[in-house]
Amino acid sequence: MTTLKAVRGTRDLLPAETGLWNRIEATARQVFARYNFGEIRTPVFEDTTLFARGVGEETDIVSKEMYTWEDRARAQSEKTQSLTLRPENTAGVVRAYIEHKLGETGQLQKLYYIGPQFRRERPQRGRYRQFSQIGAEVIGPVSAGSESPLRDAEVLEMLATLLDELGISGWVLKLNSVGSATDRPKYIETLRAALLPVVGQMCPDCQRRAETNPLRVLDCKVAEDQPFIDALPKIADSLDQASRDHFAQVCAALDAAGVPYERDHRLVRGLDYYTRTTFEFTHGGLGAQNALLGGGRYDGLSELIGGPKAPGIGFAMGEDRLVLTLQALESTKITLLDTKIDAYIAPLGEAQNPAALQLARELRRQGLSIELGDGSFRLKKSFEAADKVARAIILLGEDEAQSGILTVKQFSSGMQTKVARADLAAHLTASRI
Ligand code: ATP
Ligand code: MG
């Protein structure tokens, strides 16, 4: 029989790694809470139309990367429905915003999510078919200030804080404006005209994009195409006064807060819904897949999927890439190693097994992390097992059970002490530091 393996582009995360994932998620939750974001959890699959409309038919995601299937009809009278595993979460969040009429509160909605996304891409380091994103959206009616450049700057400042608190040093914030729904079409025409004489010498993808979605040409990574792309007109020169002012105010607020950024004229991002501010945080430690996160403003998205006017701004961080970056940073390795549990209980003889479970229950209920050995193990085996996972070993023989005085050995110091059962939890907690 062939052995079954995880599907190409998917991975198992084992406990040696999930500790770091949990730490990242806990830090993100703490930071989001400080900025008054609440968590939203949307389904992992949605009606395909949501992504076709919300992400854009011409994007790489919708045109070639989605996991889509016709869901079986249960009765003959029922139609099949085209469903898709979510390739990103913004469309789902905005659908939920519309469905639950969150705009009617008149308040700005600040929502974050953490969860798996699915794209049929070519798997490589930092690029998987199931990956996890940590993202957030600020969305609401115009009267709630959802269009304000202050919101853009606040989201960017929050991201800078989050990356710093995660211990990711050396990030670079790249910032651009892709203009509003009125001035973007003008730029696209300018771009189309400028591409006409040169696109024949560019890669096949660019030739296709020049027809279907000229903005995407700016995304091209093919080395030979770069001189052509650098010579193309810049979107900054096509922005109208309102878009320029908006962008200038985002920059001014970032300057005031002391958040460093670089202007990147080619940053148009892979999703169609972006308007005005677009951004990416990159990190040198990631190699080719160097984007830690991406995001931008999407003032027309709600209307695109049938909702009321609800401008917004959001981002999605690649959690897998945060993990890769942290694993590469020396400082994390030290904290990663420090994952030993408080104690290992070694019952001395099988007769002590019930008493050992009782002691483990007592200590665990006091918040200690305990591994329970087995009375059939020889003492040497218990010590070896304990040394691997715990900071201390507790010996529980008949004498200890009767007297209520236990023998505790700390592995780091090699100290062996007699501790009264009532003082055990305090003793173990004190040795944590
Ligand atoms: P990339 O340029 O790396 O393909 P993207 O523009 O497609 O990224 P977004 O759709 O904006 O990315 O998603 C935001 C973030 O999610 C990315 O910056 C990246 O960190 C992460 N991400 C996107 N696709 C993948 C993937 N297939 N595997 C792992 N992480 C991913
Ligand atoms: Mg991509």
Coordinates of C-alpha atoms in Angstrom, one line a residue, residues 20-402:
L20 CA 6.1 29.8 18.3
W21 CA 2.9 30.0 16.3
N22 CA 0.9 30.4 19.5
R23 CA 3.3 33.0 20.8
I24 CA 2.8 35.0 17.6
E25 CA -0.9 34.7 17.8
A26 CA -1.1 35.7 21.4
T27 CA 1.1 38.8 20.8
A28 CA -1.1 39.8 17.8
R29 CA -4.3 39.4 19.9
Q30 CA -2.8 41.6 22.7
V31 CA -1.7 44.3 20.3
F32 CA -5.0 44.3 18.4
A33 CA -6.9 44.6 21.7
R34 CA -4.9 47.6 22.7
Y35 CA -6.1 49.3 19.5
N36 CA -9.7 48.3 20.2
F37 CA -10.0 45.6 17.5
G38 CA -12.4 42.7 18.0
E39 CA -12.0 39.2 16.5
I40 CA -14.2 38.0 13.6
R41 CA -14.3 34.4 12.4
T42 CA -15.7 33.8 9.0
P43 CA -16.3 30.5 7.2
V44 CA -13.4 28.9 5.4
F45 CA -15.5 28.5 2.3
E46 CA -17.8 31.0 0.6
D47 CA -19.8 31.4 -2.6
T48 CA -17.4 31.6 -5.5
T49 CA -19.1 34.8 -6.7
L50 CA -17.8 36.7 -3.6
F51 CA -14.2 36.3 -4.6
A52 CA -14.9 36.8 -8.3
R53 CA -16.5 40.2 -7.5
G54 CA -14.5 41.1 -4.4
V55 CA -11.0 40.1 -5.4
G56 CA -11.4 40.5 -9.1
E57 CA -11.8 38.1 -12.1
E58 CA -8.5 39.3 -13.6
T59 CA -6.3 38.7 -10.5
D60 CA -3.9 35.7 -10.4
I61 CA -5.8 34.6 -7.3
V62 CA -9.2 34.3 -9.0
S63 CA -8.0 33.4 -12.5
K64 CA -5.7 30.5 -11.5
E65 CA -5.2 29.9 -7.8
M66 CA -8.6 29.1 -6.2
Y67 CA -9.9 25.8 -5.0
T68 CA -13.4 25.8 -6.4
W69 CA -15.9 23.0 -6.7
E70 CA -19.6 22.6 -7.7
D71 CA -21.3 21.6 -4.5
R72 CA -23.6 18.6 -4.9
A73 CA -27.3 19.4 -5.0
R74 CA -29.3 17.5 -2.4
A75 CA -32.5 17.3 -4.3
Q76 CA -33.2 17.4 -8.0
S77 CA -35.0 20.6 -7.7
E78 CA -32.0 22.2 -6.1
K79 CA -29.2 23.9 -8.1
T80 CA -25.6 23.1 -7.5
Q81 CA -23.7 26.0 -6.0
S82 CA -20.1 27.0 -6.9
L83 CA -18.1 27.1 -3.6
T84 CA -14.5 28.2 -3.0
L85 CA -12.0 27.8 -0.2
R86 CA -11.2 31.3 0.8
P87 CA -7.9 32.5 -0.8
E88 CA -8.0 35.6 1.4
N89 CA -10.2 37.0 4.2
T90 CA -11.0 40.6 3.4
A91 CA -13.9 39.7 1.0
G92 CA -15.4 37.4 3.7
V93 CA -15.1 40.1 6.4
V94 CA -16.7 42.7 4.2
R95 CA -19.5 40.2 3.3
A96 CA -20.1 39.7 7.0
Y97 CA -20.1 43.5 7.6
I98 CA -22.8 43.8 5.0
E99 CA -24.8 40.7 6.0
H100 CA -24.9 41.8 9.7
K101 CA -25.6 45.4 8.8
L102 CA -22.6 46.5 10.9
G103 CA -22.6 49.9 9.1
E104 CA -25.9 50.7 10.7
T105 CA -24.2 51.1 14.1
G106 CA -22.7 54.3 12.7
Q107 CA -19.4 53.2 14.3
L108 CA -16.2 52.3 12.7
Q109 CA -15.8 48.5 12.8
K110 CA -12.3 47.3 13.7
L111 CA -12.1 43.6 13.1
Y112 CA -9.2 41.1 13.1
Y113 CA -8.9 37.5 12.1
I114 CA -6.4 34.6 12.3
G115 CA -6.9 31.6 10.1
P116 CA -6.0 29.4 7.1
Q117 CA -6.3 30.6 3.5
F118 CA -5.9 28.5 0.4
R119 CA -4.3 29.2 -3.0
R120 CA -3.1 26.8 -5.6
E121 CA 0.4 28.3 -6.0
R122 CA 3.7 26.6 -6.7
P123 CA 4.9 25.5 -3.3
Q124 CA 8.3 26.8 -2.2
R125 CA 9.9 28.3 0.9
G126 CA 7.4 30.8 2.4
R127 CA 4.7 29.9 -0.2
Y128 CA 2.2 27.1 0.5
R129 CA -1.2 26.0 -0.7
Q130 CA -2.7 26.2 2.8
F131 CA -1.2 29.1 4.8
S132 CA -2.3 31.2 7.7
Q133 CA -3.0 34.9 7.7
I134 CA -3.3 37.3 10.6
G135 CA -5.2 40.3 9.3
A136 CA -7.4 43.2 10.3
E137 CA -9.8 45.6 8.7
V138 CA -11.1 49.1 9.7
I139 CA -14.4 49.7 7.9
G140 CA -17.4 51.8 8.3
P141 CA -19.6 54.6 7.0
V142 CA -17.9 57.8 5.8
S143 CA -19.5 59.7 8.7
A144 CA -17.5 57.5 11.1
G145 CA -14.3 58.7 9.6
S146 CA -13.5 55.6 7.6
E147 CA -11.9 57.6 4.8
S148 CA -9.6 59.5 7.0
P149 CA -5.9 59.2 6.3
L150 CA -5.4 59.0 10.1
R151 CA -6.9 55.5 9.9
D152 CA -4.3 54.4 7.3
A153 CA -1.5 55.8 9.5
E154 CA -2.9 54.2 12.6
V155 CA -3.0 50.8 11.0
L156 CA 0.6 51.2 9.8
E157 CA 1.7 52.4 13.2
M158 CA 0.0 49.3 14.8
L159 CA 1.8 47.0 12.3
A160 CA 5.2 48.6 13.2
T161 CA 4.4 48.1 16.9
L162 CA 3.3 44.5 16.3
L163 CA 6.4 43.5 14.4
D164 CA 8.6 45.2 17.0
E165 CA 6.8 43.3 19.8
L166 CA 7.2 40.1 18.0
G167 CA 10.9 40.7 18.0
I168 CA 11.1 41.0 14.2
S169 CA 13.8 43.6 13.6
G170 CA 14.9 44.9 10.2
W171 CA 11.5 45.2 8.6
V172 CA 10.9 47.7 5.8
L173 CA 7.6 49.5 5.2
K174 CA 6.9 50.2 1.5
L175 CA 4.2 52.7 0.8
N176 CA 2.4 53.9 -2.3
S177 CA -0.9 55.4 -3.5
V178 CA -2.8 53.8 -6.4
G179 CA -5.3 56.6 -6.6
S180 CA -9.1 56.7 -6.3
A181 CA -11.8 55.1 -8.5
T182 CA -11.7 58.3 -10.6
D183 CA -8.0 58.8 -11.2
R184 CA -6.9 55.2 -11.5
P185 CA -8.6 54.6 -14.9
K186 CA -6.7 57.6 -16.2
Y187 CA -3.4 56.1 -15.1
I188 CA -4.3 52.7 -16.6
E189 CA -4.9 54.4 -20.0
T190 CA -1.5 56.2 -19.7
L191 CA 0.1 52.9 -18.8
R192 CA -1.6 51.1 -21.7
A193 CA -0.3 53.7 -24.2
A194 CA 3.2 53.6 -22.8
L195 CA 3.3 49.8 -22.9
L196 CA 2.2 49.6 -26.5
P197 CA 5.6 50.1 -28.2
V198 CA 7.6 48.0 -25.7
V199 CA 5.4 45.2 -24.5
G200 CA 6.3 43.0 -27.5
Q201 CA 9.8 42.7 -25.9
M202 CA 8.5 41.7 -22.5
C203 CA 7.5 38.4 -20.9
P204 CA 4.4 36.5 -22.1
D205 CA 2.7 37.3 -18.7
C206 CA 3.2 41.0 -19.2
Q207 CA 1.9 40.8 -22.8
R208 CA -1.3 39.2 -21.4
R209 CA -1.5 41.7 -18.5
A210 CA -1.0 44.7 -20.8
E211 CA -4.3 43.7 -22.4
T212 CA -6.3 42.5 -19.4
N213 CA -4.9 44.4 -16.4
P214 CA -2.0 46.8 -17.2
L215 CA -1.4 47.6 -13.5
R216 CA -0.2 44.1 -12.9
V217 CA 2.7 44.7 -15.3
L218 CA 4.3 46.7 -12.4
D219 CA 4.3 43.5 -10.3
C220 CA 6.4 41.6 -12.8
K221 CA 9.5 40.0 -11.3
V222 CA 11.2 38.9 -14.6
A223 CA 14.7 40.4 -14.6
E224 CA 14.8 41.3 -18.3
D225 CA 11.6 43.2 -18.0
Q226 CA 12.8 45.5 -15.2
P227 CA 14.4 48.3 -17.4
F228 CA 11.1 48.6 -19.4
I229 CA 9.0 48.8 -16.2
D230 CA 11.3 51.4 -14.6
A231 CA 10.8 53.6 -17.6
L232 CA 7.0 53.5 -17.4
P233 CA 5.1 56.5 -16.2
K234 CA 4.6 56.6 -12.4
I235 CA 1.1 56.4 -10.9
A236 CA 2.0 59.3 -8.6
D237 CA 2.0 61.7 -11.6
S238 CA -1.6 60.7 -12.5
L239 CA -3.1 61.2 -9.0
D240 CA -5.7 64.0 -8.6
Q241 CA -5.4 66.6 -5.9
A242 CA -7.7 64.7 -3.4
S243 CA -5.6 61.5 -3.7
R244 CA -2.4 63.5 -3.3
D245 CA -3.6 65.3 -0.2
H246 CA -4.8 62.0 1.3
F247 CA -1.4 60.4 0.7
A248 CA 0.4 63.4 2.0
Q249 CA -1.6 63.3 5.2
V250 CA -0.9 59.6 5.7
C251 CA 2.8 60.4 5.4
A252 CA 2.6 63.4 7.7
A253 CA 1.0 61.3 10.5
L254 CA 3.6 58.5 10.1
D255 CA 6.4 61.1 10.2
A256 CA 4.9 62.5 13.4
A257 CA 4.6 59.1 15.0
G258 CA 8.2 58.3 13.9
V259 CA 7.3 55.3 11.8
P260 CA 9.9 54.9 9.0
Y261 CA 8.7 54.1 5.4
E262 CA 9.9 54.1 1.8
R263 CA 7.9 55.3 -1.2
D264 CA 7.6 52.5 -3.7
H265 CA 6.0 53.7 -7.0
R266 CA 5.6 50.1 -8.3
L267 CA 3.6 48.8 -5.3
V268 CA 0.2 48.2 -6.8
R269 CA -0.5 44.9 -5.0
G270 CA -2.2 41.8 -6.5
L271 CA -5.8 42.5 -5.6
D272 CA -8.1 44.7 -7.7
Y273 CA -10.0 46.2 -4.9
Y274 CA -7.3 48.6 -3.6
T275 CA -7.7 52.4 -3.8
R276 CA -5.3 55.1 -2.6
T277 CA -2.9 53.7 0.1
T278 CA -1.2 50.4 -0.6
F279 CA 1.6 49.0 1.5
E280 CA 3.8 46.1 2.2
F281 CA 6.2 45.2 5.0
T282 CA 9.2 43.2 3.7
H283 CA 12.1 41.5 5.4
G284 CA 15.5 40.6 4.0
G285 CA 15.6 37.3 5.8
L286 CA 12.9 35.8 3.7
G287 CA 14.7 35.5 0.3
A288 CA 12.5 35.6 -2.8
Q289 CA 9.2 35.5 -0.8
N290 CA 10.1 38.7 1.1
A291 CA 6.7 40.1 1.8
L292 CA 5.7 39.7 5.5
L293 CA 2.4 41.3 4.9
G294 CA 0.5 43.4 2.5
G295 CA -2.5 45.7 2.6
G296 CA -4.2 48.8 1.5
R297 CA -7.4 50.9 1.3
Y298 CA -10.5 49.5 -0.4
D299 CA -13.0 52.3 -0.5
G300 CA -15.3 50.7 -3.1
L301 CA -15.2 47.0 -2.1
S302 CA -18.4 46.9 -0.1
E303 CA -20.3 48.3 -3.1
L304 CA -18.6 45.9 -5.4
I305 CA -20.2 43.0 -3.5
G306 CA -23.6 44.6 -3.2
G307 CA -23.3 46.5 0.1
P308 CA -23.6 50.2 1.1
K309 CA -20.7 52.6 0.8
A310 CA -18.2 51.6 3.4
P311 CA -14.6 52.7 2.9
G312 CA -12.0 50.7 4.7
I313 CA -8.4 49.8 5.1
G314 CA -6.8 46.5 6.1
F315 CA -3.9 44.1 5.8
A316 CA -3.0 40.5 5.9
M317 CA 0.2 39.1 7.4
G318 CA 1.6 35.8 6.3
E319 CA 1.9 33.9 9.6
D320 CA 4.1 31.2 8.0
R321 CA 6.5 34.0 6.9
L322 CA 6.5 35.5 10.4
V323 CA 7.5 32.1 11.7
L324 CA 10.3 31.7 9.1
T325 CA 11.7 35.2 9.9
L326 CA 11.6 34.6 13.7
Q327 CA 13.3 31.2 13.3
A328 CA 16.1 32.8 11.4
L329 CA 16.6 35.5 14.1
E330 CA 19.1 34.4 16.8
S331 CA 17.1 36.0 19.7
T332 CA 14.2 33.7 19.2
K333 CA 16.2 30.5 19.4
I334 CA 17.0 31.2 23.1
T335 CA 13.4 31.7 24.1
L336 CA 12.3 28.8 21.9
L337 CA 14.5 26.4 23.8
D338 CA 13.1 27.5 27.1
T339 CA 9.9 25.5 26.9
K340 CA 10.4 22.9 29.7
I341 CA 7.4 22.1 31.9
D342 CA 7.5 22.6 35.6
A343 CA 7.9 19.0 36.8
Y344 CA 7.8 15.3 36.1
I345 CA 6.2 13.0 38.7
A346 CA 8.0 9.6 39.0
P347 CA 5.9 7.1 40.9
L348 CA 8.3 4.6 42.5
G349 CA 6.5 1.3 41.8
E350 CA 3.2 0.7 40.1
A351 CA 1.4 0.7 43.5
Q352 CA 2.0 4.5 43.5
N353 CA 0.4 5.2 40.2
P354 CA -3.0 6.2 41.7
A355 CA -1.4 8.5 44.2
A356 CA 0.8 10.0 41.4
L357 CA -2.3 10.8 39.4
Q358 CA -3.8 12.5 42.4
L359 CA -0.7 14.5 43.0
A360 CA -0.5 15.5 39.3
R361 CA -4.2 16.6 39.4
E362 CA -3.5 18.7 42.5
L363 CA -0.5 20.5 40.9
R364 CA -2.1 20.9 37.5
R365 CA -5.1 22.5 39.1
Q366 CA -2.8 25.0 40.7
G367 CA -1.6 26.0 37.2
L368 CA 1.6 23.9 37.0
S369 CA 2.6 22.0 33.9
I370 CA 3.2 18.4 34.9
E371 CA 4.2 15.2 33.1
L372 CA 3.2 12.0 34.7
G373 CA 5.6 9.1 34.5
D374 CA 4.8 5.5 35.3
G375 CA 5.6 3.2 38.2
S376 CA 6.8 0.4 36.0
F377 CA 9.7 2.5 34.9
R378 CA 13.1 2.0 36.5
L379 CA 14.5 5.0 38.3
K380 CA 17.1 5.7 35.6
K381 CA 14.5 5.7 32.9
S382 CA 12.3 8.1 34.8
F383 CA 15.3 10.5 35.4
E384 CA 16.2 10.4 31.7
A385 CA 12.6 11.0 30.6
A386 CA 12.2 13.8 33.1
D387 CA 15.4 15.6 32.2
K388 CA 14.2 15.8 28.6
V389 CA 10.9 17.6 29.2
A390 CA 10.9 19.1 32.7
R391 CA 12.8 21.4 35.0
A392 CA 12.4 19.1 38.0
I393 CA 11.5 15.6 39.0
I394 CA 9.3 14.7 41.9
L395 CA 9.8 11.2 43.5
L396 CA 6.7 9.6 44.9
G397 CA 7.3 6.4 46.8
E398 CA 5.5 4.8 49.7
D399 CA 7.4 6.8 52.3
E400 CA 6.6 10.1 50.5
A401 CA 3.0 9.2 50.1
Q402 CA 2.7 8.5 53.8

